[in-house]
Amino acid sequence: MSDSVFKLSHAQRPTPMPVPRKPVVDLGTRMAHASMALAFLISYVTSESEYWRLVHVYSGYSLAAVLMFRLLWGWVGPASARWGLLLRRVAMWRVWVNKFKQGEWLSRNFWVGASSWVLSAAVLCIYVFCTVAIASGWATYNALLGDGWFNDALQALHEGLGNAAMAVVCLHAGLVVVLRVWRGPHALRPMWRGYANTSGRG
C-alpha cells in the first residue's frame, strides 16, 4: 500500500518547466568582443617597451583585423549585431536626460536603462578610438610622414587615443562589475552565453 502511494505521489509531481531563453547577442559579436579585449590588452601592456615592440605591432594588427570583421558583421550579421541597433541605443541619451530632468532618476528602471546606454556609448567610443589609434600607429611605425614634427604629432595622437581607449575600457568594465553585483549573474549572461532568460528570474 505504501509503495503504491509513493508511486502515485511521485507521478503527480509537476514536471519542472524549462526556463525560456531569448537570443540576445550572436556568437560572432561575442567572439569579436573577446578577441578585441585580448588584442587591446596585449597592445596596451606592450606599448611602452622597445623589447616587446613587435608584439605591440602585431597585436595592433590583430586588433585591426577584429575591428574590420566587426565592421562588416555590423552590416551583414544578424539584427543583434547591426550598427543601427548600437547607434539607436547611443542616440537614447536625449531620453535619459529628459527623464533625469523630470525627476525619474530615482526609479530603478531609469538606472537600468541609463546603464545600458553607458555600455553602448562606451563600446562605440572604444571602436572609434581604437580605429584612429591603429591608423596613427601604423603611419608612425612606417614613418609615412618622415621623422619631423608630423610624425611626433601622430605618435602623440596614437598614445593619447590608446590611453583614452583604456579609460573607456575601465569605465565599461567597472560598470559591468556594478551590474553583476546589482542585478546578479544574469546581467552578464547575454554576452557570455548569448541569451537572456525571459522568465524575469535571470
Backbone as ProteinMPNN parsed JSONL, in Angstrom:
{"seq_chain_A": "MSDSVFKLSHAQRPTPMPVPRKPVVDLGTRMAHASMALAFLISYVTSESEYWRLVHVYSGYSLAAVLMFRLLWGWVGPASARWGLLLRRVAMWRVWVNKFKQGEWLSRNFWVGASSWVLSAAVLCIYVFCTVAIASGWATYNALLGDGWFNDALQALHEGLGNAAMAVVCLHAGLVVVLRVWRGPHALRPMWRGYANTSGRG", "coords_chain_A": {"N_chain_A": [[0.83, -1.207, 0.0], [1.879, 1.233, 0.863], [3.92, 1.512, -1.0], [2.5, 1.887, -3.38], [1.207, 4.294, -2.857], [3.43, 5.962, -2.675], [4.423, 5.788, -5.285], [2.296, 6.921, -6.653], [2.222, 9.532, -5.629], [4.711, 10.38, -6.479], [4.396, 10.294, -9.225], [2.581, 12.293, -9.584], [3.89, 14.597, -9.193], [4.7, 17.857, -10.34], [6.189, 18.39, -13.481], [9.216, 20.075, -13.87], [9.242, 23.097, -15.641], [11.067, 24.068, -18.523], [13.263, 26.866, -18.496], [12.432, 29.686, -20.329], [14.354, 30.958, -23.049], [15.855, 33.773, -24.538], [17.442, 34.69, -27.459], [20.097, 37.013, -27.503], [22.704, 38.169, -27.923], [24.704, 37.484, -30.641], [26.904, 34.79, -31.725], [29.111, 35.629, -33.334], [29.457, 38.345, -32.623], [30.044, 38.078, -29.906], [32.454, 36.625, -30.009], [34.059, 38.467, -31.367], [34.081, 40.511, -29.477], [35.471, 39.319, -27.295], [37.95, 38.705, -28.544], [38.808, 41.218, -29.338], [39.111, 42.481, -26.851], [41.247, 40.986, -25.761], [43.333, 41.429, -27.664], [43.577, 44.21, -27.503], [44.355, 44.523, -24.82], [46.883, 43.256, -24.805], [48.223, 44.92, -26.629], [48.196, 47.352, -25.239], [49.626, 46.805, -22.871], [52.162, 46.257, -23.847], [52.962, 48.612, -24.96], [54.849, 50.508, -24.059], [57.319, 49.392, -24.186], [60.357, 48.786, -25.764], [61.488, 46.341, -26.188], [59.326, 44.611, -26.499], [58.218, 45.527, -28.793], [57.557, 44.499, -31.367], [55.623, 42.661, -30.648], [53.687, 44.414, -29.755], [53.114, 45.717, -32.166], [52.101, 43.633, -33.821], [49.978, 42.717, -32.31], [48.446, 44.955, -32.513], [47.85, 44.852, -35.24], [46.293, 42.535, -35.175], [44.177, 43.467, -33.652], [43.198, 45.337, -35.449], [42.294, 43.624, -37.456], [40.199, 42.327, -36.141], [38.516, 44.504, -35.704], [37.884, 45.162, -38.345], [36.449, 42.869, -39.064], [34.32, 43.165, -37.278], [33.206, 45.516, -38.233], [32.257, 44.754, -40.791], [30.55, 42.716, -39.957], [28.651, 44.158, -38.666], [27.129, 45.026, -40.723], [26.299, 42.802, -42.243], [25.64, 40.863, -40.445], [23.443, 39.275, -37.958], [20.372, 40.753, -36.568], [20.936, 41.581, -33.952], [23.57, 42.358, -34.08], [23.779, 44.541, -35.694], [24.785, 47.796, -36.831], [22.915, 49.821, -36.758], [21.305, 49.241, -34.548], [23.084, 49.625, -32.377], [23.692, 52.355, -32.734], [21.165, 53.483, -32.381], [20.744, 52.921, -29.708], [22.762, 54.485, -28.547], [21.858, 56.998, -29.305], [19.81, 57.355, -27.566], [20.411, 59.016, -25.502], [19.207, 61.489, -25.216], [16.691, 60.852, -24.285], [17.232, 59.821, -21.728], [18.325, 62.055, -20.489], [16.116, 63.782, -20.472], [14.39, 62.281, -18.838], [15.849, 62.384, -16.5], [15.705, 65.121, -15.907], [12.999, 65.294, -15.397], [12.768, 64.126, -12.967], [12.774, 61.375, -12.783], [14.93, 59.901, -12.128], [15.122, 58.589, -9.765], [13.994, 56.117, -9.952], [14.257, 52.547, -10.413], [14.138, 51.513, -12.987], [15.06, 53.617, -14.519], [17.831, 53.689, -13.982], [18.603, 51.184, -14.865], [18.108, 51.407, -17.628], [19.743, 53.631, -18.199], [22.284, 52.639, -17.566], [22.554, 50.721, -19.545], [22.721, 52.41, -21.729], [25.16, 53.738, -21.205], [26.96, 51.599, -21.426], [26.648, 50.987, -24.171], [27.445, 53.408, -25.372], [30.09, 53.474, -24.498], [31.156, 51.257, -25.827], [30.95, 52.109, -28.514], [32.675, 54.338, -28.436], [35.092, 53.038, -27.861], [35.454, 51.555, -30.213], [35.828, 53.661, -32.084], [38.036, 55.127, -31.024], [40.027, 53.116, -30.991], [40.225, 52.512, -33.713], [41.232, 54.899, -34.889], [43.568, 55.099, -33.4], [44.968, 52.812, -34.211], [45.357, 53.398, -36.937], [46.949, 55.742, -36.787], [49.115, 54.698, -35.374], [50.09, 52.795, -37.167], [50.888, 54.478, -39.281], [52.882, 55.9, -37.991], [54.719, 53.874, -37.301], [55.586, 53.041, -39.788], [56.74, 55.321, -40.652], [55.495, 57.234, -42.371], [55.226, 59.957, -42.622], [57.769, 60.908, -42.414], [60.472, 61.952, -40.233], [59.88, 64.199, -38.846], [58.033, 66.848, -37.125], [55.445, 66.19, -37.753], [55.335, 63.427, -37.606], [55.892, 63.131, -34.914], [53.617, 64.311, -33.869], [51.677, 62.508, -34.724], [52.504, 60.284, -33.273], [52.024, 61.171, -30.67], [49.253, 61.429, -30.826], [48.557, 58.767, -31.229], [49.38, 57.581, -28.788], [47.826, 59.062, -27.0], [45.184, 58.413, -27.755], [45.241, 55.697, -27.254], [45.451, 55.69, -24.445], [43.062, 56.991, -23.866], [41.229, 55.146, -24.863], [41.755, 53.021, -23.102], [40.867, 54.167, -20.721], [38.12, 54.342, -21.225], [37.586, 51.639, -21.536], [38.077, 50.75, -18.923], [36.007, 52.111, -17.621], [33.846, 50.845, -18.841], [34.282, 48.157, -18.03], [34.153, 48.508, -15.262], [31.475, 49.29, -14.922], [30.247, 46.97, -15.751], [30.967, 45.246, -13.653], [29.593, 46.506, -11.56], [26.944, 46.123, -12.429], [26.882, 43.365, -12.297], [27.007, 42.94, -9.531], [24.746, 44.338, -8.7], [22.485, 43.443, -10.213], [22.807, 40.732, -10.36], [24.117, 37.499, -11.531], [22.824, 37.026, -13.956], [22.875, 39.353, -15.377], [25.148, 39.472, -16.916], [24.905, 37.369, -18.587], [23.927, 37.55, -21.326], [26.193, 38.405, -22.864], [28.083, 36.45, -22.319], [26.868, 33.939, -22.837], [25.053, 34.401, -24.813], [22.293, 34.525, -24.629], [19.269, 35.55, -22.893], [17.296, 34.956, -20.034], [13.762, 34.813, -20.154], [11.974, 34.716, -18.149], [12.063, 36.478, -16.128], [13.513, 35.908, -13.878], [16.197, 35.885, -14.299]], "CA_chain_A": [[0.0, 0.0, 0.0], [2.76, 2.411, 0.952], [4.645, 1.641, -2.257], [1.597, 2.452, -4.391], [1.009, 5.715, -2.528], [4.664, 6.661, -3.035], [4.494, 5.872, -6.736], [1.268, 7.857, -7.112], [2.648, 10.895, -5.302], [5.857, 10.708, -7.335], [3.913, 10.526, -10.59], [1.785, 13.519, -9.63], [4.751, 15.774, -9.059], [4.758, 18.621, -11.586], [7.459, 18.387, -14.197], [9.74, 21.444, -13.967], [9.219, 23.657, -16.979], [12.336, 24.689, -18.912], [13.257, 28.332, -18.478], [12.51, 30.198, -21.701], [15.559, 31.725, -23.346], [15.737, 34.69, -25.658], [18.754, 35.051, -28.015], [20.35, 38.45, -27.376], [23.975, 38.507, -28.562], [25.104, 36.372, -31.501], [28.242, 34.242, -31.492], [30.116, 36.459, -33.991], [29.69, 39.539, -31.81], [30.701, 37.672, -28.664], [33.836, 36.282, -30.319], [34.754, 39.719, -31.672], [34.237, 41.215, -28.21], [36.548, 38.689, -26.537], [39.204, 38.845, -29.287], [39.212, 42.619, -29.28], [39.579, 42.758, -25.497], [42.567, 40.376, -25.601], [44.308, 42.12, -28.509], [43.799, 45.557, -26.958], [45.118, 44.417, -23.581], [48.281, 42.98, -25.161], [48.777, 46.138, -27.24], [48.396, 48.402, -24.234], [50.664, 46.395, -21.925], [53.472, 46.273, -24.522], [53.129, 49.869, -25.702], [55.965, 51.317, -23.58], [58.543, 48.591, -24.172], [61.016, 48.562, -27.041], [61.749, 44.909, -26.314], [58.079, 43.985, -26.944], [57.625, 46.382, -29.821], [56.927, 43.693, -32.42], [54.382, 42.122, -30.083], [52.754, 45.537, -29.781], [52.717, 45.966, -33.556], [51.267, 42.554, -34.354], [48.708, 42.713, -31.587], [47.68, 46.03, -33.135], [47.306, 44.309, -36.491], [45.213, 41.619, -34.806], [43.06, 44.317, -33.26], [42.648, 45.899, -36.688], [41.549, 42.566, -38.142], [38.944, 42.127, -35.418], [37.674, 45.669, -35.979], [37.374, 45.023, -39.709], [35.388, 41.858, -39.012], [33.148, 43.736, -36.585], [32.6, 46.49, -39.134], [31.482, 44.004, -41.782], [29.498, 41.978, -39.263], [27.605, 45.118, -38.347], [26.302, 45.222, -41.922], [25.755, 41.551, -42.78], [25.301, 39.952, -39.365], [22.05, 39.287, -37.501], [19.838, 42.034, -36.089], [21.579, 41.978, -32.696], [24.92, 42.848, -34.359], [23.737, 45.641, -36.654], [25.205, 49.117, -36.366], [21.735, 50.632, -36.494], [20.874, 48.993, -33.173], [24.018, 50.303, -31.477], [23.53, 53.801, -32.87], [19.885, 53.866, -31.765], [20.938, 52.904, -28.26], [23.557, 55.658, -28.17], [21.023, 58.188, -29.509], [18.828, 57.437, -26.482], [20.877, 59.901, -24.439], [18.217, 62.55, -25.024], [15.599, 60.302, -23.469], [17.647, 59.709, -20.332], [18.471, 63.414, -19.971], [14.764, 64.267, -20.183], [13.89, 61.555, -17.67], [16.558, 62.914, -15.337], [15.13, 66.438, -15.616], [11.642, 65.1, -14.889], [12.833, 63.519, -11.651], [12.599, 59.924, -12.829], [16.199, 59.24, -11.861], [15.023, 57.821, -8.537], [13.426, 54.806, -10.226], [15.201, 51.508, -10.801], [14.109, 51.391, -14.446], [15.908, 54.671, -15.088], [19.237, 53.322, -13.888], [18.819, 50.041, -15.746], [18.215, 51.926, -18.995], [20.907, 54.51, -18.31], [23.49, 51.812, -17.582], [22.628, 50.138, -20.889], [23.195, 53.468, -22.632], [26.59, 53.955, -20.95], [27.679, 50.473, -22.017], [26.627, 51.134, -25.631], [28.286, 54.553, -25.727], [31.48, 53.084, -24.275], [31.55, 50.372, -26.925], [31.15, 52.93, -29.712], [33.901, 55.125, -28.242], [36.234, 52.132, -27.976], [35.633, 51.284, -31.642], [36.355, 54.852, -32.758], [39.371, 55.41, -30.506], [40.966, 52.083, -31.436], [40.422, 52.628, -35.157], [42.146, 56.02, -35.154], [44.857, 54.774, -32.777], [45.648, 51.848, -35.087], [45.786, 54.098, -38.15], [48.073, 56.623, -36.46], [50.259, 53.86, -35.017], [50.628, 52.214, -38.399], [51.585, 55.543, -40.004], [54.109, 56.214, -37.251], [55.639, 52.739, -37.386], [56.139, 53.015, -41.146], [57.33, 56.641, -40.912], [54.895, 57.757, -43.6], [55.399, 61.413, -42.662], [59.158, 61.252, -42.117], [60.881, 62.0, -38.825], [59.651, 65.547, -38.334], [57.038, 67.06, -36.081], [54.217, 65.489, -38.129], [55.438, 62.085, -37.052], [55.769, 63.268, -33.46], [52.203, 64.577, -33.575], [50.966, 61.236, -34.881], [52.868, 59.436, -32.142], [51.288, 61.679, -29.502], [47.853, 61.069, -31.044], [48.459, 57.324, -31.016], [49.46, 57.302, -27.357], [46.678, 59.669, -26.326], [43.987, 57.63, -28.028], [45.386, 54.439, -26.524], [45.105, 55.944, -23.051], [41.637, 57.297, -23.812], [40.515, 53.883, -25.034], [41.879, 52.263, -21.86], [39.984, 54.792, -19.733], [36.749, 53.922, -21.533], [37.522, 50.211, -21.228], [37.943, 50.648, -17.464], [34.638, 52.526, -17.312], [32.98, 49.762, -19.31], [34.459, 47.001, -17.148], [33.644, 48.866, -13.939], [30.017, 49.245, -14.948], [29.878, 45.55, -15.824], [31.083, 44.725, -12.289], [28.472, 47.064, -10.79], [25.729, 45.429, -12.848], [26.961, 41.999, -11.772], [26.673, 42.986, -8.106], [23.414, 44.905, -8.511], [21.415, 42.681, -10.843], [23.062, 39.309, -10.284], [24.899, 36.937, -12.644], [22.097, 37.03, -15.223], [23.139, 40.599, -16.093], [26.255, 39.242, -17.843], [24.654, 36.173, -19.381], [23.819, 37.768, -22.778], [27.488, 38.481, -23.535], [28.829, 35.211, -22.135], [26.21, 32.781, -23.425], [24.293, 34.797, -25.991], [20.86, 34.556, -24.427], [18.772, 36.018, -21.619], [16.074, 34.3, -19.641], [12.594, 35.674, -20.294], [11.058, 34.451, -17.046], [12.169, 37.538, -15.146], [14.333, 35.457, -12.743], [17.592, 35.97, -14.68]], "C_chain_A": [[0.859, 1.25, 0.0], [3.524, 2.622, -0.337], [3.773, 2.255, -3.33], [1.331, 3.921, -4.142], [2.228, 6.526, -2.926], [4.775, 6.849, -4.543], [3.491, 6.88, -7.27], [1.69, 9.292, -6.849], [3.813, 11.332, -6.166], [5.404, 11.024, -8.76], [3.159, 11.833, -10.709], [2.626, 14.769, -9.455], [4.832, 16.526, -10.374], [6.148, 18.59, -12.193], [7.984, 19.811, -14.322], [9.788, 21.912, -15.418], [10.569, 24.267, -17.32], [12.208, 26.204, -18.948], [13.374, 28.851, -19.899], [13.732, 31.084, -21.89], [15.34, 32.568, -24.587], [17.132, 35.012, -26.186], [18.942, 36.568, -28.002], [21.6, 38.858, -28.146], [24.457, 37.293, -29.349], [26.553, 35.973, -31.242], [29.331, 35.11, -32.117], [30.46, 37.693, -33.178], [30.422, 39.185, -30.522], [32.167, 37.318, -28.903], [34.65, 37.532, -30.636], [35.032, 40.499, -30.399], [35.411, 40.649, -27.413], [37.899, 38.87, -27.225], [39.728, 40.265, -29.233], [39.755, 42.986, -27.904], [40.994, 42.2, -25.289], [43.629, 41.116, -26.401], [44.609, 43.518, -27.969], [44.636, 45.495, -25.687], [46.598, 44.16, -23.87], [48.939, 44.217, -25.754], [49.092, 47.186, -26.193], [49.543, 48.061, -23.292], [52.056, 46.506, -22.553], [53.785, 47.611, -25.19], [54.366, 50.668, -25.292], [57.305, 50.589, -23.629], [59.091, 48.423, -25.581], [61.266, 47.076, -27.282], [60.532, 44.183, -26.89], [57.432, 44.753, -28.083], [56.92, 45.585, -30.921], [55.628, 43.043, -31.925], [53.302, 43.193, -30.1], [52.222, 45.769, -31.2], [51.75, 44.888, -34.054], [49.966, 42.381, -33.583], [47.822, 43.849, -32.092], [47.08, 45.605, -34.465], [46.142, 43.34, -36.22], [43.968, 42.393, -34.401], [42.384, 44.935, -34.477], [41.817, 44.866, -37.434], [40.206, 42.321, -37.471], [37.987, 43.288, -35.685], [37.09, 45.611, -37.388], [36.252, 43.985, -39.77], [34.129, 42.434, -38.383], [32.439, 44.764, -37.455], [31.726, 45.796, -40.165], [30.312, 43.272, -41.138], [28.329, 42.894, -38.885], [26.697, 45.421, -39.522], [25.618, 43.934, -42.369], [25.319, 40.574, -41.692], [23.836, 40.028, -38.982], [21.651, 40.622, -36.897], [20.542, 42.511, -34.826], [22.965, 42.564, -32.902], [24.928, 44.107, -35.212], [24.138, 46.969, -36.018], [24.016, 50.001, -36.033], [21.247, 50.467, -35.067], [21.77, 49.712, -32.184], [23.839, 51.814, -31.529], [22.223, 54.282, -32.261], [19.999, 53.878, -30.246], [21.712, 54.124, -27.794], [22.728, 56.93, -28.292], [19.972, 58.352, -28.421], [19.257, 58.394, -25.373], [19.898, 61.026, -24.176], [17.086, 62.088, -24.11], [15.995, 60.274, -22.001], [17.882, 61.076, -19.71], [17.101, 63.975, -19.606], [14.177, 63.573, -18.955], [14.552, 62.055, -16.394], [15.98, 64.266, -14.93], [13.734, 66.327, -15.008], [11.601, 64.404, -13.528], [12.665, 62.02, -11.623], [13.882, 59.17, -12.496], [16.19, 58.443, -10.559], [14.506, 56.403, -8.76], [14.512, 53.818, -10.668], [15.273, 51.385, -12.319], [14.992, 52.44, -15.117], [17.365, 54.233, -15.095], [19.561, 52.092, -14.708], [19.006, 50.511, -17.189], [19.448, 52.796, -19.197], [22.202, 53.711, -18.345], [23.658, 51.125, -18.932], [23.138, 51.167, -21.888], [24.695, 53.699, -22.449], [27.418, 52.835, -21.562], [27.759, 50.61, -23.537], [27.523, 52.277, -26.076], [29.76, 54.227, -25.541], [31.983, 52.195, -25.401], [31.829, 51.173, -28.194], [32.429, 53.757, -29.604], [35.143, 54.251, -28.387], [36.513, 51.805, -29.438], [36.314, 52.461, -32.338], [37.79, 55.123, -32.32], [40.394, 54.402, -31.023], [41.249, 52.18, -32.93], [41.425, 53.728, -35.492], [43.527, 55.744, -34.562], [45.646, 53.798, -33.648], [46.177, 52.536, -36.344], [46.989, 54.986, -37.877], [49.308, 55.82, -36.068], [50.908, 53.229, -36.235], [51.418, 53.252, -39.189], [52.894, 55.905, -39.321], [55.154, 55.11, -37.404], [56.318, 52.671, -38.747], [56.717, 54.355, -41.581], [56.811, 57.247, -42.208], [55.095, 59.257, -43.747], [56.82, 61.829, -42.302], [59.413, 61.252, -40.618], [60.652, 63.365, -38.199], [58.548, 65.623, -37.294], [55.684, 66.443, -36.44], [54.198, 64.085, -37.518], [55.298, 62.108, -35.533], [54.317, 63.511, -33.061], [51.362, 63.3, -33.702], [51.257, 60.293, -33.716], [52.115, 59.856, -30.889], [49.798, 61.337, -29.612], [47.63, 59.585, -30.755], [48.446, 56.99, -29.525], [48.251, 57.858, -26.614], [45.395, 58.878, -26.53], [44.044, 56.267, -27.348], [45.005, 54.601, -25.062], [43.61, 56.25, -22.899], [40.805, 56.022, -23.947], [40.597, 53.04, -23.764], [40.979, 52.844, -20.767], [38.531, 54.376, -19.958], [36.559, 52.436, -21.249], [37.346, 50.003, -19.719], [36.548, 51.059, -17.009], [33.652, 51.413, -17.663], [33.062, 48.561, -18.362], [33.935, 47.281, -15.74], [32.134, 48.812, -13.87], [29.52, 47.809, -15.025], [29.935, 44.917, -14.432], [29.93, 45.219, -11.427], [27.167, 46.351, -11.135], [25.713, 43.999, -12.328], [26.554, 41.961, -10.304], [25.21, 43.38, -7.908], [22.316, 43.972, -9.013], [21.642, 41.182, -10.829], [23.783, 38.795, -11.525], [24.172, 36.966, -13.978], [22.342, 38.294, -16.023], [24.232, 40.431, -17.14], [26.006, 38.082, -18.795], [24.547, 36.43, -20.886], [25.171, 37.795, -23.494], [28.278, 37.187, -23.406], [28.209, 34.06, -22.904], [25.327, 33.114, -24.618], [22.803, 34.882, -25.799], [20.525, 35.156, -23.065], [17.506, 35.259, -21.297], [14.907, 35.277, -19.704], [11.595, 35.478, -19.169], [11.06, 35.548, -16.001], [13.012, 37.157, -13.938], [15.815, 35.471, -13.074], [18.11, 34.757, -15.379]], "O_chain_A": [[0.615, 2.197, -0.748], [3.762, 3.76, -0.742], [4.254, 3.067, -4.12], [1.237, 4.711, -5.081], [2.103, 7.633, -3.449], [5.164, 7.913, -5.024], [3.781, 7.608, -8.219], [1.547, 10.162, -7.707], [3.911, 12.499, -6.547], [5.956, 11.906, -9.417], [3.093, 12.423, -11.787], [2.114, 15.884, -9.56], [5.013, 15.909, -11.424], [7.152, 18.745, -11.497], [7.275, 20.68, -14.829], [10.302, 21.221, -16.297], [11.166, 24.929, -16.471], [11.189, 26.751, -19.37], [14.315, 28.497, -20.609], [14.097, 31.86, -21.006], [14.721, 32.13, -25.557], [17.945, 35.558, -25.44], [18.063, 37.315, -28.433], [21.556, 39.798, -28.939], [24.601, 36.204, -28.794], [27.321, 36.714, -30.627], [30.376, 35.314, -31.499], [31.632, 38.049, -33.057], [31.318, 39.912, -30.095], [33.028, 37.667, -28.096], [35.803, 37.644, -30.219], [36.104, 41.087, -30.254], [36.248, 41.401, -26.914], [38.893, 39.159, -26.559], [40.93, 40.495, -29.099], [40.741, 43.715, -27.796], [41.844, 42.872, -24.705], [44.708, 41.404, -25.883], [45.759, 43.958, -27.978], [45.529, 46.32, -25.492], [47.467, 44.774, -23.251], [50.082, 44.533, -25.424], [50.135, 47.837, -26.251], [50.345, 48.931, -22.951], [53.024, 46.816, -21.859], [54.775, 47.723, -25.913], [54.886, 51.436, -26.101], [58.316, 51.116, -23.163], [58.384, 47.975, -26.483], [61.259, 46.608, -28.42], [60.682, 43.249, -27.678], [56.228, 44.637, -28.31], [55.825, 45.946, -31.354], [54.666, 42.894, -32.679], [52.146, 42.917, -30.42], [51.027, 45.989, -31.397], [50.71, 45.198, -34.636], [48.962, 41.944, -34.146], [46.597, 43.728, -32.102], [45.943, 45.954, -34.783], [45.145, 43.331, -36.941], [42.849, 42.025, -34.758], [41.16, 45.045, -34.533], [40.762, 45.187, -37.981], [39.194, 42.129, -38.145], [36.788, 43.079, -35.869], [35.932, 45.972, -37.598], [35.239, 44.189, -40.438], [33.02, 42.227, -38.876], [31.214, 44.872, -37.421], [30.585, 46.199, -40.39], [29.219, 43.213, -41.7], [27.181, 42.46, -38.799], [25.624, 46.0, -39.353], [24.475, 43.969, -42.825], [24.69, 39.559, -41.993], [23.066, 40.761, -39.604], [22.484, 41.514, -36.733], [20.73, 43.713, -34.641], [23.496, 43.208, -31.996], [25.99, 44.689, -35.431], [23.872, 47.23, -34.845], [24.092, 50.836, -35.131], [20.822, 51.437, -34.44], [21.278, 50.344, -31.249], [23.835, 52.479, -30.493], [22.17, 55.37, -31.687], [19.424, 54.737, -29.578], [21.375, 54.731, -26.778], [22.872, 57.843, -27.479], [19.307, 59.386, -28.36], [18.527, 58.564, -24.397], [19.764, 61.477, -23.038], [16.594, 62.845, -23.273], [15.21, 60.65, -21.131], [17.66, 61.246, -18.512], [16.942, 64.578, -18.544], [13.537, 64.218, -18.125], [13.917, 62.143, -15.344], [15.786, 64.528, -13.743], [13.335, 67.165, -14.2], [10.524, 64.127, -13.0], [12.438, 61.442, -10.56], [13.921, 57.942, -12.573], [17.133, 57.705, -10.276], [14.571, 55.574, -7.853], [15.542, 54.207, -11.219], [16.352, 51.178, -12.875], [15.597, 52.18, -16.157], [18.057, 54.388, -16.101], [20.68, 51.96, -15.203], [19.928, 50.081, -17.882], [20.117, 52.716, -20.228], [23.125, 54.066, -19.077], [24.781, 50.964, -19.411], [23.904, 50.832, -22.792], [25.423, 53.84, -23.431], [28.467, 53.093, -22.153], [28.814, 50.376, -24.126], [28.275, 52.141, -27.041], [30.594, 54.655, -26.339], [33.107, 52.36, -25.874], [32.831, 50.94, -28.87], [33.181, 53.866, -30.572], [36.138, 54.678, -28.973], [37.668, 51.78, -29.861], [37.266, 52.273, -33.094], [38.666, 55.326, -33.161], [41.49, 54.777, -31.441], [42.377, 51.956, -33.367], [42.351, 53.519, -36.276], [44.541, 56.112, -35.154], [46.859, 53.945, -33.804], [47.307, 52.288, -36.766], [47.948, 54.985, -38.649], [50.428, 56.213, -36.393], [52.132, 53.141, -36.32], [52.493, 52.952, -39.708], [53.894, 56.182, -39.983], [56.334, 55.39, -37.612], [57.484, 52.29, -38.848], [57.133, 54.518, -42.728], [57.588, 57.716, -43.04], [55.129, 59.776, -44.863], [57.052, 62.977, -41.924], [58.678, 60.642, -39.841], [61.182, 63.65, -37.125], [58.175, 64.628, -36.672], [54.863, 66.195, -35.557], [53.184, 63.629, -36.989], [54.673, 61.229, -34.94], [53.843, 62.989, -32.051], [50.463, 63.048, -32.9], [50.366, 59.592, -33.235], [51.627, 59.013, -30.136], [49.159, 60.998, -28.616], [46.646, 59.2, -30.123], [47.61, 56.217, -29.059], [47.715, 57.214, -25.713], [44.614, 58.692, -25.597], [43.018, 55.741, -26.915], [44.317, 53.75, -24.499], [42.974, 55.826, -21.934], [39.811, 55.838, -23.244], [39.611, 52.407, -23.384], [40.396, 52.099, -19.979], [37.801, 54.094, -19.007], [35.5, 52.019, -20.779], [36.548, 49.166, -19.296], [35.971, 50.433, -16.12], [32.751, 51.088, -16.889], [32.038, 48.018, -17.945], [33.347, 46.407, -15.103], [31.569, 48.345, -12.881], [28.495, 47.468, -14.435], [29.052, 44.139, -14.068], [29.354, 44.454, -10.654], [26.382, 46.015, -10.248], [24.659, 43.478, -11.96], [25.838, 41.054, -9.88], [24.521, 42.824, -7.053], [21.33, 43.738, -8.315], [20.764, 40.425, -11.244], [24.034, 39.555, -12.461], [24.813, 36.935, -15.028], [22.055, 38.328, -17.22], [24.255, 41.152, -18.138], [26.8, 37.837, -19.703], [25.029, 35.611, -21.668], [25.294, 37.272, -24.601], [29.065, 36.856, -24.293], [28.918, 33.288, -23.551], [24.9, 32.221, -25.349], [22.095, 35.279, -26.725], [21.388, 35.258, -22.192], [16.723, 34.95, -22.194], [15.054, 36.444, -19.343], [10.487, 36.012, -19.223], [10.212, 35.582, -15.11], [13.216, 37.986, -13.051], [16.63, 35.108, -12.225], [19.282, 34.713, -15.751]]}, "name": "protein", "num_of_chains": 1, "seq": "MSDSVFKLSHAQRPTPMPVPRKPVVDLGTRMAHASMALAFLISYVTSESEYWRLVHVYSGYSLAAVLMFRLLWGWVGPASARWGLLLRRVAMWRVWVNKFKQGEWLSRNFWVGASSWVLSAAVLCIYVFCTVAIASGWATYNALLGDGWFNDALQALHEGLGNAAMAVVCLHAGLVVVLRVWRGPHALRPMWRGYANTSGRG"}
